[in-house]
Short mmCIF file of C-alpha atoms in Angstrom, two decimals:
data_model
loop_
_atom_site.label_atom_id
_atom_site.label_comp_id
_atom_site.label_asym_id
_atom_site.label_seq_id
_atom_site.Cartn_x
_atom_site.Cartn_y
_atom_site.Cartn_z
CA MET A 1 0.00 0.00 0.00
CA ALA A 2 1.13 3.52 -0.64
CA ASN A 3 2.04 5.83 2.18
CA ALA A 4 -0.33 8.53 3.41
CA ASN A 5 1.66 11.41 1.93
CA ASP A 6 0.55 14.61 0.24
CA GLU A 7 -0.97 12.86 -2.76
CA TYR A 8 -3.55 10.09 -2.68
CA ASN A 9 -4.20 7.42 -5.27
CA SER A 10 -6.45 4.43 -5.66
CA ASP A 11 -4.21 2.07 -3.66
CA ASP A 12 -3.49 4.48 -0.80
CA PRO A 13 -4.22 2.84 2.57
CA LEU A 14 -5.92 6.00 3.73
CA SER A 15 -8.02 6.59 0.61
CA ASP A 16 -11.73 5.96 0.23
CA ASP A 17 -11.15 3.57 -2.68
CA ASP A 18 -9.31 1.08 -0.46
CA SER A 19 -12.33 0.26 1.64
CA THR A 20 -13.49 -3.32 1.25
CA ASP A 21 -16.86 -3.77 -0.42
CA ASN A 22 -17.92 -7.33 0.42
CA THR A 23 -21.15 -8.49 -1.06
CA ASP A 24 -22.10 -10.97 1.67
CA ILE A 25 -20.04 -10.04 4.75
CA ASP A 26 -21.41 -8.47 7.89
CA SER A 27 -18.30 -6.75 9.18
CA SER A 28 -19.99 -4.95 12.08
CA ASP A 29 -18.57 -5.19 15.58
CA ALA A 30 -19.77 -7.87 17.92
CA GLU A 31 -20.64 -5.38 20.66
CA ASP A 32 -23.37 -7.37 22.36
CA ASP A 33 -20.92 -8.95 24.81
CA PHE A 34 -18.67 -5.89 25.05
CA ASP A 35 -19.14 -3.22 27.69
CA PHE A 36 -17.47 0.12 27.03
CA ASP A 37 -18.36 3.31 28.84
CA PRO A 38 -18.52 6.25 26.36
CA ALA A 39 -17.76 8.55 29.27
CA ALA A 40 -14.30 6.97 29.53
CA TRP A 41 -13.03 9.15 26.65
CA SER A 42 -10.73 11.89 27.88
CA ASN A 43 -8.49 14.59 26.44
CA VAL A 44 -5.78 13.75 28.97
CA SER A 45 -2.63 12.75 27.09
CA ALA A 46 -1.91 9.01 27.22
CA ALA A 47 -4.73 8.36 29.66
CA GLY A 48 -4.58 4.63 30.41
CA MET A 49 -2.00 3.85 27.69
CA ARG A 50 -0.08 0.72 28.62
CA ASP A 51 3.54 -0.28 28.15
CA ILE A 52 3.63 -3.93 27.04
CA PRO A 53 7.16 -5.33 26.55
CA TYR A 54 7.79 -7.68 23.65
CA THR A 55 8.64 -11.11 25.05
CA GLY A 56 8.90 -13.09 21.81
CA ASP A 57 12.04 -14.25 20.02
CA ASN A 58 12.11 -13.67 16.26
CA LYS A 59 14.08 -16.61 14.82
CA LEU A 60 14.06 -19.79 12.74
CA LEU A 61 12.81 -22.77 14.69
CA ILE A 62 14.69 -25.37 12.64
CA PRO A 63 18.27 -25.80 11.45
CA VAL A 64 18.97 -24.42 7.99
CA PRO A 65 18.21 -27.34 5.61
CA GLY A 66 20.93 -28.57 3.26
CA ASN A 67 23.14 -25.84 1.82
CA ASN A 68 20.54 -23.06 2.14
CA GLU A 69 19.69 -23.45 -1.55
CA PRO A 70 16.22 -22.70 -2.95
CA ILE A 71 15.47 -26.40 -3.50
CA ASP A 72 16.38 -27.22 0.13
CA TRP A 73 13.74 -24.86 1.51
CA PHE A 74 11.22 -25.81 -1.16
CA ASN A 75 11.57 -29.52 -0.35
CA PHE A 76 11.15 -28.80 3.34
CA PHE A 77 8.08 -26.66 2.68
CA ILE A 78 6.45 -28.96 0.11
CA ASP A 79 7.46 -32.32 1.46
CA LEU A 80 7.35 -35.82 0.02
CA VAL A 81 4.20 -36.85 1.90
CA PHE A 82 2.25 -33.93 0.41
CA LEU A 83 3.42 -34.76 -3.13
CA GLU A 84 2.57 -38.45 -2.66
CA ASN A 85 -0.95 -37.53 -1.54
CA ILE A 86 -1.42 -35.34 -4.63
CA CYS A 87 -0.30 -38.23 -6.86
CA ARG A 88 -2.70 -40.64 -5.15
CA PHE A 89 -5.72 -38.35 -5.35
CA THR A 90 -4.88 -37.32 -8.93
CA ASN A 91 -4.62 -40.93 -10.11
CA ASP A 92 -7.94 -41.80 -8.46
CA TYR A 93 -9.65 -38.79 -10.04
CA ALA A 94 -8.14 -39.61 -13.46
CA LEU A 95 -9.78 -43.05 -13.36
CA GLU A 96 -13.09 -41.40 -12.53
CA VAL A 97 -12.69 -39.03 -15.49
CA PHE A 98 -11.59 -41.89 -17.74
CA PHE A 99 -14.87 -43.77 -17.23
CA GLY A 100 -17.03 -40.64 -17.40
CA PRO A 101 -20.09 -40.74 -19.64
CA THR A 102 -19.02 -37.73 -21.74
CA ILE A 103 -15.54 -38.97 -22.68
CA MET A 104 -15.13 -39.30 -26.44
CA PRO A 105 -13.18 -42.22 -27.98
CA GLY A 106 -10.43 -39.92 -29.24
CA SER A 107 -9.95 -38.04 -25.95
CA ARG A 108 -6.41 -37.72 -24.64
CA ILE A 109 -7.55 -39.15 -21.27
CA HIS A 110 -7.33 -42.62 -22.85
CA ARG A 111 -3.55 -42.17 -22.85
CA TRP A 112 -3.43 -41.57 -19.10
CA LYS A 113 -0.70 -43.28 -17.10
CA PRO A 114 -0.29 -43.04 -13.31
CA LEU A 115 1.33 -39.87 -12.03
CA THR A 116 4.50 -40.32 -9.95
CA VAL A 117 6.32 -37.95 -7.58
CA PRO A 118 9.31 -37.35 -9.93
CA GLU A 119 6.92 -36.50 -12.77
CA LEU A 120 4.90 -34.24 -10.46
CA ARG A 121 8.07 -32.34 -9.56
CA ILE A 122 8.79 -31.87 -13.28
CA PHE A 123 5.21 -30.64 -13.72
CA ILE A 124 5.66 -28.10 -10.91
CA GLY A 125 9.01 -26.98 -12.34
CA ILE A 126 7.46 -26.39 -15.77
CA LEU A 127 4.51 -24.59 -14.17
CA ILE A 128 6.84 -22.25 -12.28
CA HIS A 129 8.95 -21.57 -15.36
CA MET A 130 5.82 -20.66 -17.34
CA GLY A 131 5.51 -17.59 -15.12
CA THR A 132 8.96 -16.41 -16.23
CA ILE A 133 8.20 -16.87 -19.95
CA ARG A 134 4.69 -15.48 -20.09
CA ILE A 135 2.51 -16.65 -22.99
CA ASN A 136 -1.27 -16.41 -23.08
CA ARG A 137 -2.21 -20.02 -23.84
CA ILE A 138 -0.73 -23.16 -22.26
CA GLN A 139 -0.49 -25.07 -25.55
CA ASP A 140 1.62 -22.31 -27.10
CA TYR A 141 4.61 -23.35 -24.96
CA TRP A 142 4.91 -26.47 -27.14
CA LYS A 143 4.74 -24.69 -30.52
CA THR A 144 7.40 -25.61 -33.05
CA ASP A 145 7.33 -22.22 -34.74
CA ARG A 146 10.82 -20.67 -34.66
CA LYS A 147 9.39 -17.42 -33.27
CA TYR A 148 8.59 -19.14 -29.97
CA ASN A 149 11.84 -21.12 -29.53
CA LEU A 150 10.45 -23.09 -26.58
CA GLN A 151 12.18 -26.44 -27.15
CA PHE A 152 12.85 -26.46 -23.38
CA PHE A 153 9.27 -27.49 -22.50
CA ARG A 154 9.06 -30.26 -25.11
CA GLU A 155 12.26 -31.81 -23.77
CA TYR A 156 10.74 -32.55 -20.37
CA MET A 157 7.05 -33.25 -20.99
CA SER A 158 4.68 -33.46 -23.92
CA ARG A 159 1.88 -30.96 -24.28
CA ASP A 160 -0.86 -33.59 -23.92
CA ARG A 161 0.73 -35.07 -20.79
CA PHE A 162 1.03 -31.65 -19.12
CA GLN A 163 -2.60 -30.78 -19.87
CA LEU A 164 -3.73 -34.21 -18.70
CA ILE A 165 -2.02 -33.75 -15.34
CA LEU A 166 -3.46 -30.24 -15.05
CA ARG A 167 -6.94 -31.56 -15.89
CA CYS A 168 -6.82 -34.35 -13.29
CA LEU A 169 -4.87 -32.53 -10.56
CA CYS A 170 -6.64 -33.22 -7.28
CA PHE A 171 -5.91 -32.68 -3.58
CA ARG A 172 -8.75 -34.56 -1.93
CA ARG A 173 -11.24 -37.08 -3.21
CA VAL A 174 -14.78 -37.84 -2.06
CA HIS A 175 -16.52 -40.92 -3.43
CA PRO A 176 -18.85 -39.92 -6.29
CA ASP A 177 -21.82 -41.54 -4.55
CA ALA A 178 -21.09 -39.91 -1.19
CA GLU A 179 -22.63 -36.64 -0.05
CA ALA A 180 -20.41 -33.59 -0.54
CA PRO A 181 -18.87 -32.28 2.71
CA ALA A 182 -20.37 -29.19 4.31
CA ASP A 183 -16.99 -27.47 4.14
CA ARG A 184 -16.89 -25.46 0.92
CA LEU A 185 -13.10 -25.54 0.98
CA TYR A 186 -12.71 -29.29 1.45
CA LYS A 187 -10.89 -29.60 -1.89
CA ILE A 188 -8.04 -27.34 -0.79
CA ARG A 189 -8.27 -27.55 3.02
CA SER A 190 -5.11 -29.69 3.13
CA ILE A 191 -3.18 -26.99 1.22
CA ILE A 192 -4.20 -24.28 3.71
CA GLN A 193 -3.30 -26.49 6.66
CA LEU A 194 0.04 -27.47 5.14
CA PHE A 195 1.11 -23.86 4.62
CA ASN A 196 0.07 -22.70 8.09
CA ASP A 197 1.51 -25.76 9.85
CA LYS A 198 4.83 -25.46 8.03
CA MET A 199 5.16 -21.78 8.86
CA ARG A 200 4.33 -22.51 12.51
CA SER A 201 7.10 -25.12 12.66
CA ILE A 202 9.70 -23.16 10.65
CA TYR A 203 9.58 -19.58 11.87
CA TYR A 204 8.69 -17.42 14.85
CA PRO A 205 7.62 -14.01 13.49
CA SER A 206 8.82 -10.58 14.55
CA LYS A 207 7.05 -8.00 16.71
CA GLU A 208 5.47 -5.98 13.88
CA MET A 209 2.81 -7.75 11.79
CA SER A 210 0.15 -6.60 9.34
CA LEU A 211 -3.16 -8.12 8.30
CA ASP A 212 -4.95 -7.42 5.03
CA GLU A 213 -6.87 -9.04 2.17
CA ALA A 214 -5.41 -10.58 -0.96
CA MET A 215 -7.40 -11.53 -4.06
CA ILE A 216 -7.09 -14.45 -6.47
CA LEU A 217 -8.76 -13.50 -9.74
CA TRP A 218 -11.90 -15.53 -10.48
CA ARG A 219 -14.83 -14.33 -12.57
CA GLY A 220 -16.64 -17.63 -12.93
CA ARG A 221 -19.49 -18.96 -10.85
CA LEU A 222 -18.53 -19.54 -7.24
CA GLN A 223 -20.63 -19.33 -4.09
CA PHE A 224 -18.04 -17.37 -2.14
CA ARG A 225 -16.70 -15.17 -4.92
CA GLN A 226 -16.09 -11.65 -3.60
CA TYR A 227 -15.95 -8.11 -4.95
CA VAL A 228 -13.28 -5.86 -3.41
CA LYS A 229 -13.28 -2.40 -4.95
CA GLY A 230 -9.76 -1.33 -4.02
CA LYS A 231 -7.91 -4.37 -5.35
CA ARG A 232 -6.28 -4.91 -8.74
CA HIS A 233 -8.35 -8.08 -9.18
CA LYS A 234 -11.75 -6.88 -8.03
CA TYR A 235 -13.57 -10.22 -8.44
CA GLY A 236 -12.30 -13.48 -7.07
CA VAL A 237 -11.47 -15.61 -4.06
CA LYS A 238 -10.52 -13.52 -1.04
CA LEU A 239 -7.67 -14.47 1.29
CA TYR A 240 -7.02 -13.00 4.70
CA THR A 241 -3.25 -12.84 5.06
CA LEU A 242 -1.05 -12.19 8.08
CA CYS A 243 2.38 -10.91 7.06
CA GLU A 244 5.57 -9.32 8.26
CA PRO A 245 6.22 -5.79 6.89
CA GLU A 246 8.72 -6.98 4.25
CA GLY A 247 6.29 -9.49 2.72
CA LEU A 248 6.93 -12.79 4.52
CA ILE A 249 3.55 -14.55 4.75
CA VAL A 250 3.02 -15.97 8.24
CA ARG A 251 -0.50 -17.38 7.91
CA PHE A 252 -3.51 -17.15 5.63
CA MET A 253 -7.10 -18.28 5.38
CA VAL A 254 -9.63 -18.39 2.54
CA TYR A 255 -12.97 -16.68 3.01
CA SER A 256 -15.80 -19.05 2.06
CA GLY A 257 -18.88 -16.95 2.79
CA LYS A 258 -21.23 -16.34 5.68
CA MET A 259 -21.61 -20.03 6.41
CA ASP A 260 -18.03 -20.66 7.48
CA ASP A 261 -17.02 -20.77 11.13
CA LEU A 262 -15.95 -17.12 11.22
CA GLY A 263 -18.75 -15.65 9.10
CA GLY A 264 -21.70 -13.54 10.15
CA LYS A 265 -21.78 -10.88 12.86
CA GLY A 266 -18.37 -9.76 14.07
CA HIS A 267 -16.68 -11.46 11.13
CA ALA A 268 -13.76 -9.00 10.83
CA GLY A 269 -12.84 -9.28 14.50
CA ASN A 270 -13.17 -13.07 14.43
CA VAL A 271 -10.75 -13.25 11.50
CA VAL A 272 -8.16 -11.16 13.35
CA LEU A 273 -8.36 -13.23 16.53
CA HIS A 274 -8.25 -16.47 14.53
CA LEU A 275 -5.13 -15.54 12.55
CA MET A 276 -3.42 -14.12 15.66
CA ARG A 277 -4.32 -17.02 17.95
CA ASP A 278 -0.70 -18.26 18.34
CA PHE A 279 0.84 -14.77 18.56
CA LEU A 280 -1.09 -13.09 21.37
CA ASN A 281 0.22 -12.20 24.86
CA LYS A 282 3.71 -11.41 23.56
CA GLY A 283 3.57 -7.61 23.18
CA ARG A 284 3.22 -7.69 19.38
CA ALA A 285 2.12 -4.73 17.27
CA LEU A 286 -0.57 -5.49 14.69
CA TYR A 287 -1.36 -3.07 11.84
CA MET A 288 -4.74 -3.20 10.05
CA ASP A 289 -6.92 -0.98 7.88
CA ASN A 290 -10.39 0.32 8.61
CA PHE A 291 -12.18 -2.90 7.58
CA TYR A 292 -10.97 -4.58 10.79
CA ASN A 293 -10.25 -1.84 13.34
CA SER A 294 -12.73 -0.87 16.01
CA VAL A 295 -12.71 0.08 19.68
CA THR A 296 -14.12 -3.36 20.43
CA LEU A 297 -11.33 -5.24 18.70
CA ALA A 298 -8.64 -2.93 20.10
CA SER A 299 -9.88 -3.65 23.64
CA LYS A 300 -9.84 -7.42 23.05
CA LEU A 301 -6.33 -7.33 21.63
CA LEU A 302 -5.13 -5.10 24.46
CA ALA A 303 -6.56 -7.58 26.97
CA ASN A 304 -4.36 -10.18 25.26
CA LYS A 305 -1.25 -7.95 25.49
CA THR A 306 -1.23 -7.08 21.78
CA TYR A 307 -1.07 -3.58 20.29
CA CYS A 308 -3.06 -2.54 17.23
CA THR A 309 -2.74 0.52 15.00
CA GLY A 310 -4.50 1.57 11.82
CA THR A 311 -7.24 3.55 10.15
CA LEU A 312 -10.78 3.58 11.50
CA ARG A 313 -14.23 3.94 10.00
CA VAL A 314 -16.29 6.85 11.29
CA ASP A 315 -19.43 4.71 11.83
CA ARG A 316 -17.88 2.22 14.27
CA LYS A 317 -19.66 1.90 17.57
CA PHE A 318 -18.00 3.47 20.64
CA ASN A 319 -16.02 5.97 18.53
CA PRO A 320 -15.70 9.26 20.50
CA ARG A 321 -18.26 11.64 19.03
CA THR A 322 -16.11 14.70 19.74
CA VAL A 323 -13.32 13.37 17.53
CA VAL A 324 -15.61 12.16 14.73
CA ALA A 325 -17.48 15.47 14.53
CA ALA A 326 -14.41 17.72 14.82
CA LYS A 327 -13.85 20.21 11.97
CA LEU A 328 -10.14 20.59 11.30
CA LYS A 329 -7.94 22.68 9.05
CA LYS A 330 -5.16 21.13 7.02
CA GLY A 331 -2.37 19.88 9.29
CA GLU A 332 -4.48 19.99 12.48
CA THR A 333 -5.19 16.97 14.64
CA THR A 334 -7.41 16.08 17.58
CA CYS A 335 -7.77 12.94 19.69
CA GLN A 336 -9.20 11.36 22.81
CA TYR A 337 -7.97 8.55 25.05
CA GLY A 338 -9.93 5.90 26.88
CA ASN A 339 -9.01 2.59 28.56
CA GLY A 340 -5.63 2.52 26.86
CA ILE A 341 -7.03 3.32 23.39
CA LEU A 342 -6.28 6.39 21.29
CA VAL A 343 -8.74 7.54 18.62
CA GLY A 344 -7.55 10.52 16.61
CA LYS A 345 -8.32 12.55 13.52
CA TRP A 346 -5.83 14.31 11.28
CA ARG A 347 -6.62 16.65 8.42
CA ASP A 348 -4.38 16.30 5.36
CA GLU A 349 -5.94 16.45 1.90
CA ARG A 350 -8.95 15.00 3.69
CA ASP A 351 -9.87 13.73 7.15
CA VAL A 352 -8.06 10.62 8.36
CA LEU A 353 -9.51 8.80 11.38
CA TYR A 354 -7.14 6.39 13.13
CA ILE A 355 -6.86 4.23 16.22
CA SER A 356 -3.87 3.01 18.24
CA THR A 357 -3.19 1.30 21.54
CA GLN A 358 0.60 1.73 21.23
CA PHE A 359 1.38 5.32 20.20
CA GLU A 360 0.36 8.69 21.58
CA ASN A 361 -0.93 11.40 19.28
CA GLU A 362 2.32 13.34 18.98
CA MET A 363 3.34 14.98 15.71
CA VAL A 364 6.61 13.89 14.10
CA THR A 365 8.49 15.31 11.13
CA MET A 366 8.73 13.00 8.10
CA GLU A 367 10.33 13.42 4.69
CA ASN A 368 8.41 12.24 1.63
CA ARG A 369 9.81 10.87 -1.63
CA ARG A 370 10.41 14.37 -2.96
CA GLY A 371 12.47 15.34 0.06
CA ILE A 372 9.74 17.61 1.46
CA GLU A 373 9.35 17.58 5.24
CA LYS A 374 5.90 17.23 6.71
CA GLN A 375 4.31 16.88 10.15
CA LYS A 376 2.28 13.71 10.69
CA PRO A 377 0.77 11.96 13.71
CA LYS A 378 2.97 9.16 15.05
CA PRO A 379 0.32 6.40 14.60
CA VAL A 380 -0.05 7.33 10.90
CA VAL A 381 3.73 7.24 10.39
CA HIS A 382 4.06 3.76 11.87
CA TYR A 383 0.98 2.53 10.01
CA ASN A 384 2.47 3.62 6.67
CA ALA A 385 5.81 2.00 7.55
CA HIS A 386 4.46 -1.41 8.59
CA MET A 387 1.21 -1.94 6.64
CA LYS A 388 2.90 -2.93 3.38
CA GLY A 389 3.43 -6.65 4.05
CA VAL A 390 0.53 -8.12 2.06
CA ASP A 391 1.04 -5.70 -0.83
CA ARG A 392 4.76 -6.49 -0.91
CA ALA A 393 4.01 -10.23 -1.16
CA ASP A 394 1.42 -9.60 -3.89
CA GLN A 395 3.93 -7.43 -5.74
CA LEU A 396 6.56 -10.20 -5.77
CA MET A 397 4.03 -12.76 -7.01
CA SER A 398 2.72 -10.42 -9.71
CA TYR A 399 6.11 -10.18 -11.47
CA TYR A 400 6.01 -13.78 -12.73
CA PRO A 401 2.39 -15.00 -12.34
CA ILE A 402 1.58 -18.63 -13.07
CA GLU A 403 -2.20 -18.52 -12.58
CA ARG A 404 -4.24 -19.47 -15.62
CA LYS A 405 -7.71 -18.34 -16.59
CA THR A 406 -8.73 -21.79 -17.80
CA ILE A 407 -8.08 -23.81 -14.63
CA ARG A 408 -10.62 -24.55 -11.90
CA TRP A 409 -10.82 -22.36 -8.81
CA TYR A 410 -9.24 -24.86 -6.39
CA LYS A 411 -6.30 -25.35 -8.77
CA LYS A 412 -5.84 -21.59 -8.85
CA ILE A 413 -5.53 -21.61 -5.09
CA PHE A 414 -2.94 -24.41 -5.36
CA VAL A 415 -0.97 -22.33 -7.87
CA HIS A 416 -1.22 -19.32 -5.55
CA PHE A 417 -0.01 -21.53 -2.71
CA LEU A 418 3.07 -22.46 -4.77
CA GLN A 419 3.81 -18.78 -5.33
CA MET A 420 3.41 -17.95 -1.63
CA ALA A 421 5.70 -20.85 -0.75
CA MET A 422 8.34 -19.55 -3.19
CA VAL A 423 8.14 -16.02 -1.73
CA ASN A 424 8.63 -17.36 1.80
CA CYS A 425 11.44 -19.72 0.76
CA MET A 426 13.24 -16.80 -0.88
CA PHE A 427 13.03 -14.84 2.39
CA PHE A 428 14.39 -17.83 4.33
CA VAL A 429 17.30 -18.22 1.90
CA ASN A 430 18.14 -14.52 2.22
CA MET A 431 17.91 -14.63 6.02
CA ASN A 432 20.84 -17.07 6.09
CA SER A 433 22.85 -15.94 3.09
CA GLY A 434 24.85 -13.11 4.63
CA ALA A 435 25.20 -9.77 2.89
CA ARG A 436 24.08 -10.73 -0.61
CA LYS A 437 20.33 -11.06 -1.08
CA MET A 438 19.07 -13.28 -3.88
CA PRO A 439 16.58 -11.59 -6.27
CA PHE A 440 13.27 -13.37 -6.82
CA LEU A 441 14.00 -14.16 -10.49
CA GLU A 442 17.34 -15.76 -9.64
CA PHE A 443 15.63 -17.76 -6.90
CA ARG A 444 13.02 -19.03 -9.36
CA ASP A 445 15.63 -19.97 -11.96
CA LYS A 446 17.67 -21.96 -9.43
CA LEU A 447 14.54 -23.68 -8.15
CA VAL A 448 13.45 -24.69 -11.67
CA ASP A 449 16.95 -26.02 -12.44
CA SER A 450 16.74 -28.21 -9.33
CA LEU A 451 13.19 -29.44 -9.96
CA LEU A 452 13.91 -30.48 -13.55
CA PRO A 453 16.41 -33.34 -13.96
CA PRO A 454 19.46 -32.60 -16.14
CA LYS A 455 19.19 -33.88 -19.67
CA PRO A 456 22.12 -36.02 -20.95
CA ALA A 457 24.03 -34.49 -23.83
CA GLN A 458 22.83 -35.89 -27.13
CA PRO A 459 25.52 -36.97 -29.62
CA PRO A 460 25.34 -35.09 -32.93
CA ARG A 461 23.10 -36.88 -35.38
CA THR A 462 24.78 -37.91 -38.62
CA LEU A 463 22.44 -37.94 -41.58
CA PRO A 464 22.89 -40.33 -44.52
CA ARG A 465 23.89 -38.30 -47.55
CA ASN A 466 24.27 -39.06 -51.22
CA PRO A 467 27.99 -38.64 -52.05
CA LEU A 468 27.03 -36.71 -55.19
CA HIS A 469 25.61 -33.93 -53.04
CA ARG A 470 28.29 -31.77 -51.50
CA LEU A 471 28.76 -28.11 -50.69
CA VAL A 472 30.99 -26.08 -52.95
CA GLN A 473 31.62 -22.37 -53.10
CA ASN A 474 30.25 -20.37 -55.99
CA GLU A 475 33.01 -19.60 -58.47
CA GLU A 476 31.11 -16.75 -60.13
CA ARG A 477 32.27 -13.26 -59.20
CA ASP A 478 30.47 -9.92 -59.10
CA LEU A 479 31.85 -6.60 -60.38
CA LYS A 480 33.79 -6.09 -57.14
CA GLY A 481 35.46 -9.47 -57.47
CA ASP A 482 33.53 -11.05 -54.56
CA ARG A 483 31.81 -14.43 -54.82
CA LYS A 484 28.19 -14.14 -55.89
CA ARG A 485 25.64 -14.98 -53.21
CA LYS A 486 22.28 -16.64 -53.84
CA ARG A 487 19.18 -16.96 -51.71
CA CYS A 488 19.13 -20.12 -49.57
CA ARG A 489 16.40 -22.48 -50.78
CA VAL A 490 15.39 -23.71 -47.27
CA CYS A 491 15.36 -20.22 -45.78
CA ALA A 492 13.28 -19.01 -48.73
CA LYS A 493 10.59 -21.59 -47.93
CA GLU A 494 10.51 -20.28 -44.35
CA GLY A 495 10.09 -16.70 -45.54
CA LEU A 496 13.65 -15.62 -44.75
CA ASN A 497 15.78 -13.66 -47.19
CA LYS A 498 19.15 -15.19 -46.32
CA ARG A 499 21.88 -15.35 -48.98
CA THR A 500 24.96 -17.58 -49.12
CA SER A 501 27.88 -18.33 -51.44
CA TYR A 502 27.61 -22.11 -50.89
CA LEU A 503 25.97 -24.31 -53.57
CA CYS A 504 25.10 -27.98 -53.87
CA SER A 505 27.06 -29.52 -56.72
CA GLY A 506 24.73 -32.53 -57.09
CA CYS A 507 21.32 -30.80 -57.31
CA PRO A 508 19.93 -29.59 -60.64
CA GLY A 509 20.69 -25.94 -61.13
CA GLN A 510 23.09 -25.94 -58.17
CA PRO A 511 20.77 -24.23 -55.59
CA ALA A 512 22.27 -22.31 -52.68
CA PHE A 513 22.12 -23.58 -49.08
CA CYS A 514 23.29 -22.32 -45.73
CA PRO A 515 26.12 -24.57 -44.57
CA ILE A 516 25.33 -27.49 -42.24
CA ARG A 517 21.72 -26.86 -41.09
CA CYS A 518 19.86 -26.01 -44.29
CA PHE A 519 22.00 -28.30 -46.43
CA ASP A 520 21.39 -31.29 -44.10
CA GLU A 521 17.70 -30.45 -43.69
CA PHE A 522 17.13 -30.43 -47.47
CA HIS A 523 19.05 -33.67 -48.13
CA LYS A 524 18.02 -35.76 -45.12
CA ASN A 525 15.47 -37.68 -47.20
#
């Protein structure tokens, strides 16, 4: 998210366009069981503000695997058991598709063979590399046209085999005659659990954390498809993501509609407490936007020794009326304190309402990107500095996207899971690599090289050739005394205007050929 500086744009965390417009979410506070006295608000500076020391220990919880290479972290994150389960479920689903009533006799599914772990790793490597070489359609990666020059993909897997695996890819199977589970996310529940469990076992996060939404583009029919106005992909599957400020993804969950365990009244607060359940009571500082923040949630987090800071909606219950109704000039600020909570308003290009349980409402001098100094409230400064985690992760994944429009929604979430795993693995590699930090593209290239087995060098193919046909140089000379050059016959068929001084002595008319390639290509039959 952009900082709250002089100018505001559509992705500014303090702009109106960033508010979340959810078609079926009730994000109101669950105030029925919360007792807050409106008379507790006071103008006394830092009234009731608490000092909570940070008692956590930001570190890796495991020894560095292998040689701290990308493949070492990737193998630890996506382990053998997970890959074996995917192969088992995929093979079972392929048999179900094979005997389906709509399968035509000429369908490629009749050439199905069981998927193995080594082949699945090749499939994942090709899938990752497709994000680096971006082409619109999957089948175009196997084109033989010289303009594409994608021999790499054909060397490891045929086009039909890749699309077969993609068609039958499955992560959990339910018997066709059995009733579908009530959980809408049962197809990808194991993926969510794997990511969160691995992160819990690998890494203990730092003090500052941010929570925000991420979107996976999906415009098809889906019961829990969402519309979020301020996102690049406005329609799709919504993820709630807990991150560190630099983009390391600590935990995520998929929103599946009102009927899930956290849906309905007080949904936003329930999501926050669910994602933070292992990180409370340590003195952490959580940064959120106005979709989540409220006096209610701030009090609950403060009771669990956790700070929160962020923007605030004006219509939240228990907001101090004096602050909400205050009319300010540009640069002015006002606030009130109550039970350890600060609610303030600052006038910049427009009014900004914010809440914090960690910082007082003091003004600090900041320098923007143009080198211009400006006074801002301390909670706003820290919010801008630490609220970028989810957007930073999305930015890294957007450089080399591997999602495809044609695949089913649960496969899109699997592909997104692979990208999140790569982002986190890159951070873990860089944590233990010393001074030099590996760029994301270099990380991806090394990972693909490790996932795809090396191909043995092929000996040069010798073509049988009629001894009458041999290359000779043209003896004719032009006015300058140079050998005359003719258009190559093979290149001419391909639409290229390439000229050469080499001729075939055995062909009628002695046509010209480029040495080696075109000459051998023309005479191989």
